[in-house]
Amino acid sequence: MLENKIKNFEKSLPYKEAPYSKKTWGHPLHSLCSYQGKLKPSIAHWLIKEFVPEGGSVLDPIGGVGTIPFEAAMLGRKAISNDKSPFAATIAKAKLDGVSQGDFNNIIERYRDTISKISLEKQDYLDAEFGLNAKVKDYFHPDTLETILKLRKIFLTSPVGDKSSEECFFWACLLHILHGNRPYALSRNSHPITPFAPTGDFIYKDVFEKIEEKASRALSIDLPSEFTKGEGFWGDFRDVVNKTEAKFDAIITSPPFYGMRFDRPNWMRLWFCGWKEDNFHNESLEFLERQQVKDISVYKDFFSMSAKVLKSDGLLIVHLGKGGRRDMSEELKLLASPEFRFVGEALDCVKKVAKHGIKDKGMTTAHNLLFFTKSKN
Ligand SMILES: C[S@@+](CC[C@H](N)C(=O)[O-])C[C@H]1O[C@@H](n2cnc3c(N)ncnc32)[C@H](O)[C@@H]1O
């Protein structure tokens, strides 16, 4: 029975056992590009293993960089990831098609050729005046910046939805190395997740060489034989119904923490993907992380879309990570009806400590998994 399975999962929390408990556990493609709010691959792994039938299908409609669908694909499930952020959607698409070293070699050759035909105009340099912590141009040696601006021009010639997975893989490698605090990064010294104002010397970096190095790290371990190609969509979760006719065995997803934003910490990568000041002010308002702060009932849309694409005996699992300013679990349980029935939840022990009134230890990670089935069952 599902209720017992959930209880057993909570008792054993298998992702907390070695080797899954290791911070580095998982295929290197999980680390294709840093992303704030990324789920631990080991949690995705165990949820899929325990709750999605072998050979079944999984959707994450707000999939971020595709952690859950990629892990599902690794376990032989047919998976789709969707996200409204052009940056996150690029990364997820790059992971789900089983891109090979040969595919990458072809694509990098193509872009080497394309870039030789690109010239920069005044507007391109003006675009590099944009920035939140500092201006884009402050982060790079001028010659490195020139290549980045040319590549951005190429990226912007087609929307993410029209890019192939191989192309997305190339862009994902570049997006990852755009800023960081180690030699792999193209920027001056900054931070890998949020491009804090840079420090240190302006050192020239060969962009194509650094992309090649990143690609070989990501492709260093073969995908398992059961790997099943999946798909990545770019768009609002409400539109997923219009993009696939598939009905899923499971929807597994992790909504944004309450009070956090994904656009600001990711501003440079979003800038690369074409975001301008106006997108940060206005388009960001169309994302759940901003909408849920104004009115949590936006999740009614989420549950109603989920009901449309889930099989009648399908399972919806919602992961709520602790770290937000408000615990949304009780509200989501209420908003899920009438389409869904709440079946049970699995709290990890830190959460349980907090629930029983013992002082929560600050930033300690906690996880709360809510399980729903469709009401008509
Ligand atoms: C907590 S993150 C998901 C992280 C993901 N589990 C991973 O491991 O990468 C929540 C995601 O919801 C996406 N999102 C917010 N509003 C959305 C919307 N209306 N449609 C599609 N995606 C949306 C955000 O862009 C963000 O990537």
Tab-separated table of N, CA and C in Angstrom, residues 156-236:
chain	number	residue	atom	x	y	z
A	156	LEU	N	21.602	33.958	-29.329
A	156	LEU	CA	20.339	34.692	-29.442
A	156	LEU	C	19.694	34.611	-30.824
A	157	THR	N	20.335	33.882	-31.750
A	157	THR	CA	19.712	33.759	-33.072
A	157	THR	C	18.526	32.783	-33.074
A	158	SER	N	18.418	31.936	-32.043
A	158	SER	CA	17.245	31.046	-32.009
A	158	SER	C	16.773	30.853	-30.572
A	159	PRO	N	15.446	30.697	-30.376
A	159	PRO	CA	14.946	30.461	-29.017
A	159	PRO	C	15.366	29.082	-28.503
A	160	VAL	N	15.400	28.948	-27.181
A	160	VAL	CA	15.853	27.682	-26.579
A	160	VAL	C	15.066	26.495	-27.125
A	161	GLY	N	13.741	26.706	-27.299
A	161	GLY	CA	12.897	25.612	-27.775
A	161	GLY	C	13.325	25.084	-29.143
A	162	ASP	N	13.982	25.915	-29.944
A	162	ASP	CA	14.407	25.483	-31.289
A	162	ASP	C	15.841	24.950	-31.315
A	163	LYS	N	16.524	24.995	-30.192
A	163	LYS	CA	17.918	24.524	-30.199
A	163	LYS	C	17.953	23.008	-30.025
A	164	SER	N	18.934	22.358	-30.666
A	164	SER	CA	19.064	20.910	-30.485
A	164	SER	C	19.712	20.636	-29.126
A	165	SER	N	19.616	19.386	-28.671
A	165	SER	CA	20.232	19.032	-27.386
A	165	SER	C	21.742	19.214	-27.441
A	166	GLU	N	22.350	18.908	-28.607
A	166	GLU	CA	23.799	19.067	-28.755
A	166	GLU	C	24.180	20.538	-28.615
A	167	GLU	N	23.376	21.395	-29.250
A	167	GLU	CA	23.642	22.839	-29.120
A	167	GLU	C	23.496	23.256	-27.660
A	168	CYS	N	22.419	22.776	-27.001
A	168	CYS	CA	22.215	23.120	-25.588
A	168	CYS	C	23.393	22.657	-24.740
A	169	PHE	N	23.946	21.493	-25.088
A	169	PHE	CA	25.088	20.992	-24.311
A	169	PHE	C	26.272	21.957	-24.416
A	170	PHE	N	26.544	22.435	-25.606
A	170	PHE	CA	27.625	23.410	-25.804
A	170	PHE	C	27.355	24.652	-24.949
A	171	TRP	N	26.109	25.171	-25.018
A	171	TRP	CA	25.773	26.389	-24.268
A	171	TRP	C	25.819	26.139	-22.769
A	172	ALA	N	25.418	24.943	-22.353
A	172	ALA	CA	25.438	24.633	-20.921
A	172	ALA	C	26.868	24.695	-20.386
A	173	CYS	N	27.809	24.146	-21.173
A	173	CYS	CA	29.220	24.180	-20.753
A	173	CYS	C	29.675	25.628	-20.602
A	174	LEU	N	29.305	26.453	-21.575
A	174	LEU	CA	29.710	27.865	-21.518
A	174	LEU	C	29.045	28.575	-20.332
A	175	LEU	N	27.752	28.316	-20.131
A	175	LEU	CA	27.038	28.995	-19.042
A	175	LEU	C	27.649	28.641	-17.689
A	176	HIS	N	28.092	27.395	-17.555
A	176	HIS	CA	28.697	27.004	-16.280
A	176	HIS	C	29.998	27.749	-16.014
A	177	ILE	N	30.835	27.844	-17.020
A	177	ILE	CA	32.172	28.428	-16.778
A	177	ILE	C	32.169	29.967	-16.845
A	178	LEU	N	30.999	30.559	-17.124
A	178	LEU	CA	30.939	32.013	-17.276
A	178	LEU	C	31.516	32.741	-16.055
A	179	HIS	N	31.117	32.304	-14.865
A	179	HIS	CA	31.696	32.938	-13.664
A	179	HIS	C	31.962	31.895	-12.596
A	180	GLY	N	32.963	32.171	-11.770
A	180	GLY	CA	33.324	31.221	-10.722
A	180	GLY	C	34.544	31.704	-9.970
A	181	ASN	N	35.024	30.836	-9.069
A	181	ASN	CA	36.171	31.248	-8.252
A	181	ASN	C	37.365	30.328	-8.429
A	182	ARG	N	37.364	29.570	-9.530
A	182	ARG	CA	38.497	28.678	-9.774
A	182	ARG	C	38.973	28.866	-11.220
A	183	PRO	N	40.157	28.283	-11.560
A	183	PRO	CA	40.717	28.562	-12.900
A	183	PRO	C	39.811	28.166	-14.065
A	184	TYR	N	38.850	27.250	-13.848
A	184	TYR	CA	37.996	26.863	-14.980
A	184	TYR	C	37.158	28.043	-15.469
A	185	ALA	N	36.898	29.019	-14.583
A	185	ALA	CA	35.944	30.087	-14.900
A	185	ALA	C	36.545	31.122	-15.848
A	186	LEU	N	35.691	31.665	-16.703
A	186	LEU	CA	36.134	32.688	-17.660
A	186	LEU	C	36.267	34.053	-16.989
A	187	SER	N	35.569	34.226	-15.889
A	187	SER	CA	35.540	35.540	-15.236
A	187	SER	C	36.780	35.746	-14.368
A	188	ARG	N	36.924	36.975	-13.893
A	188	ARG	CA	37.851	37.225	-12.790
A	188	ARG	C	37.270	36.496	-11.588
A	189	ASN	N	37.905	36.593	-10.439
A	189	ASN	CA	37.443	35.813	-9.301
A	189	ASN	C	36.043	36.273	-8.848
A	190	SER	N	35.085	35.334	-8.902
A	190	SER	CA	33.721	35.649	-8.474
A	190	SER	C	33.157	34.427	-7.747
A	191	HIS	N	31.927	34.046	-8.039
A	191	HIS	CA	31.307	32.903	-7.355
A	191	HIS	C	30.597	32.042	-8.398
A	192	PRO	N	30.609	30.713	-8.241
A	192	PRO	CA	30.012	29.853	-9.271
A	192	PRO	C	28.487	29.933	-9.380
A	193	ILE	N	27.782	30.245	-8.278
A	193	ILE	CA	26.317	30.274	-8.371
A	193	ILE	C	25.824	31.699	-8.639
A	194	THR	N	26.295	32.629	-7.851
A	194	THR	CA	25.896	34.035	-8.028
A	194	THR	C	27.127	34.849	-8.410
A	195	PRO	N	27.054	35.616	-9.489
A	195	PRO	CA	28.237	36.367	-9.915
A	195	PRO	C	28.492	37.613	-9.054
A	196	PHE	N	28.940	37.381	-7.820
A	196	PHE	CA	29.277	38.521	-6.953
A	196	PHE	C	30.343	39.360	-7.639
A	197	ALA	N	30.418	40.640	-7.263
A	197	ALA	CA	31.361	41.562	-7.915
A	197	ALA	C	32.757	40.945	-7.960
A	198	PRO	N	33.399	40.987	-9.124
A	198	PRO	CA	34.662	40.268	-9.291
A	198	PRO	C	35.848	40.987	-8.646
A	199	THR	N	36.872	40.182	-8.321
A	199	THR	CA	38.116	40.751	-7.796
A	199	THR	C	39.268	40.115	-8.581
A	200	GLY	N	40.464	40.650	-8.396
A	200	GLY	CA	41.663	40.041	-8.998
A	200	GLY	C	41.943	40.544	-10.400
A	201	ASP	N	42.986	39.936	-10.998
A	201	ASP	CA	43.477	40.411	-12.298
A	201	ASP	C	42.535	40.059	-13.444
A	202	PHE	N	42.679	40.826	-14.511
A	202	PHE	CA	41.965	40.523	-15.768
A	202	PHE	C	42.860	39.559	-16.552
A	203	ILE	N	42.563	38.279	-16.495
A	203	ILE	CA	43.408	37.282	-17.177
A	203	ILE	C	42.678	36.775	-18.420
A	204	TYR	N	43.392	36.734	-19.547
A	204	TYR	CA	42.758	36.238	-20.771
A	204	TYR	C	42.497	34.730	-20.649
A	205	LYS	N	41.308	34.302	-21.026
A	205	LYS	CA	40.975	32.866	-21.049
A	205	LYS	C	40.506	32.516	-22.458
A	206	ASP	N	41.019	31.390	-22.955
A	206	ASP	CA	40.583	30.914	-24.271
A	206	ASP	C	39.220	30.226	-24.085
A	207	VAL	N	38.159	30.867	-24.545
A	207	VAL	CA	36.800	30.407	-24.241
A	207	VAL	C	36.549	28.993	-24.785
A	208	PHE	N	36.955	28.749	-26.034
A	208	PHE	CA	36.690	27.430	-26.638
A	208	PHE	C	37.459	26.324	-25.908
A	209	GLU	N	38.699	26.648	-25.522
A	209	GLU	CA	39.496	25.651	-24.784
A	209	GLU	C	38.825	25.306	-23.456
A	210	LYS	N	38.340	26.338	-22.770
A	210	LYS	CA	37.692	26.124	-21.459
A	210	LYS	C	36.371	25.350	-21.626
A	211	ILE	N	35.664	25.621	-22.725
A	211	ILE	CA	34.415	24.880	-22.966
A	211	ILE	C	34.752	23.404	-23.218
A	212	GLU	N	35.830	23.167	-23.981
A	212	GLU	CA	36.226	21.766	-24.258
A	212	GLU	C	36.573	21.035	-22.966
A	213	GLU	N	37.295	21.735	-22.081
A	213	GLU	CA	37.673	21.099	-20.803
A	213	GLU	C	36.433	20.761	-19.993
A	214	LYS	N	35.502	21.709	-19.960
A	214	LYS	CA	34.262	21.484	-19.199
A	214	LYS	C	33.479	20.296	-19.785
A	215	ALA	N	33.406	20.244	-21.117
A	215	ALA	CA	32.652	19.159	-21.771
A	215	ALA	C	33.283	17.812	-21.431
A	216	SER	N	34.611	17.737	-21.444
A	216	SER	CA	35.189	16.413	-21.178
A	216	SER	C	35.006	16.002	-19.725
A	217	ARG	N	34.933	16.976	-18.808
A	217	ARG	CA	34.634	16.609	-17.405
A	217	ARG	C	33.193	16.062	-17.321
A	218	ALA	N	32.274	16.735	-17.995
A	218	ALA	CA	30.858	16.326	-17.912
A	218	ALA	C	30.628	14.959	-18.568
A	219	LEU	N	31.443	14.654	-19.592
A	219	LEU	CA	31.234	13.396	-20.337
A	219	LEU	C	32.219	12.304	-19.918
A	220	SER	N	32.896	12.510	-18.775
A	220	SER	CA	33.984	11.593	-18.397
A	220	SER	C	33.487	10.197	-18.024
A	221	ILE	N	32.234	10.068	-17.646
A	221	ILE	CA	31.708	8.741	-17.258
A	221	ILE	C	30.556	8.389	-18.202
A	222	ASP	N	30.622	7.173	-18.753
A	222	ASP	CA	29.570	6.744	-19.691
A	222	ASP	C	28.208	6.713	-19.000
A	223	LEU	N	27.178	6.947	-19.774
A	223	LEU	CA	25.823	6.806	-19.231
A	223	LEU	C	25.521	5.314	-19.092
A	224	PRO	N	24.688	4.927	-18.127
A	224	PRO	CA	24.382	3.499	-17.967
A	224	PRO	C	23.615	2.962	-19.176
A	225	SER	N	23.687	1.626	-19.366
A	225	SER	CA	23.035	1.052	-20.548
A	225	SER	C	21.522	1.280	-20.525
A	226	GLU	N	20.948	1.427	-19.319
A	226	GLU	CA	19.486	1.631	-19.248
A	226	GLU	C	19.069	3.081	-19.520
A	227	PHE	N	20.048	3.970	-19.739
A	227	PHE	CA	19.709	5.378	-20.000
A	227	PHE	C	18.675	5.468	-21.121
A	228	THR	N	17.613	6.211	-20.854
A	228	THR	CA	16.528	6.381	-21.830
A	228	THR	C	16.418	7.865	-22.153
A	229	LYS	N	16.518	8.168	-23.435
A	229	LYS	CA	16.490	9.581	-23.832
A	229	LYS	C	15.205	10.254	-23.379
A	230	GLY	N	15.353	11.477	-22.867
A	230	GLY	CA	14.183	12.254	-22.475
A	230	GLY	C	14.123	13.540	-23.279
A	231	GLU	N	13.260	14.465	-22.828
A	231	GLU	CA	13.106	15.729	-23.557
A	231	GLU	C	13.112	16.900	-22.589
A	232	GLY	N	13.539	18.038	-23.092
A	232	GLY	CA	13.506	19.256	-22.289
A	232	GLY	C	12.674	20.314	-22.980
A	233	PHE	N	11.730	20.916	-22.239
A	233	PHE	CA	10.892	21.990	-22.797
A	233	PHE	C	11.241	23.312	-22.127
A	234	TRP	N	11.022	24.370	-22.868
A	234	TRP	CA	11.178	25.708	-22.312
A	234	TRP	C	9.821	26.389	-22.331
A	235	GLY	N	9.312	26.770	-21.171
A	235	GLY	CA	8.042	27.485	-21.151
A	235	GLY	C	7.371	27.398	-19.801
A	236	ASP	N	6.195	28.008	-19.733
A	236	ASP	CA	5.431	28.001	-18.495
A	236	ASP	C	4.875	26.590	-18.245
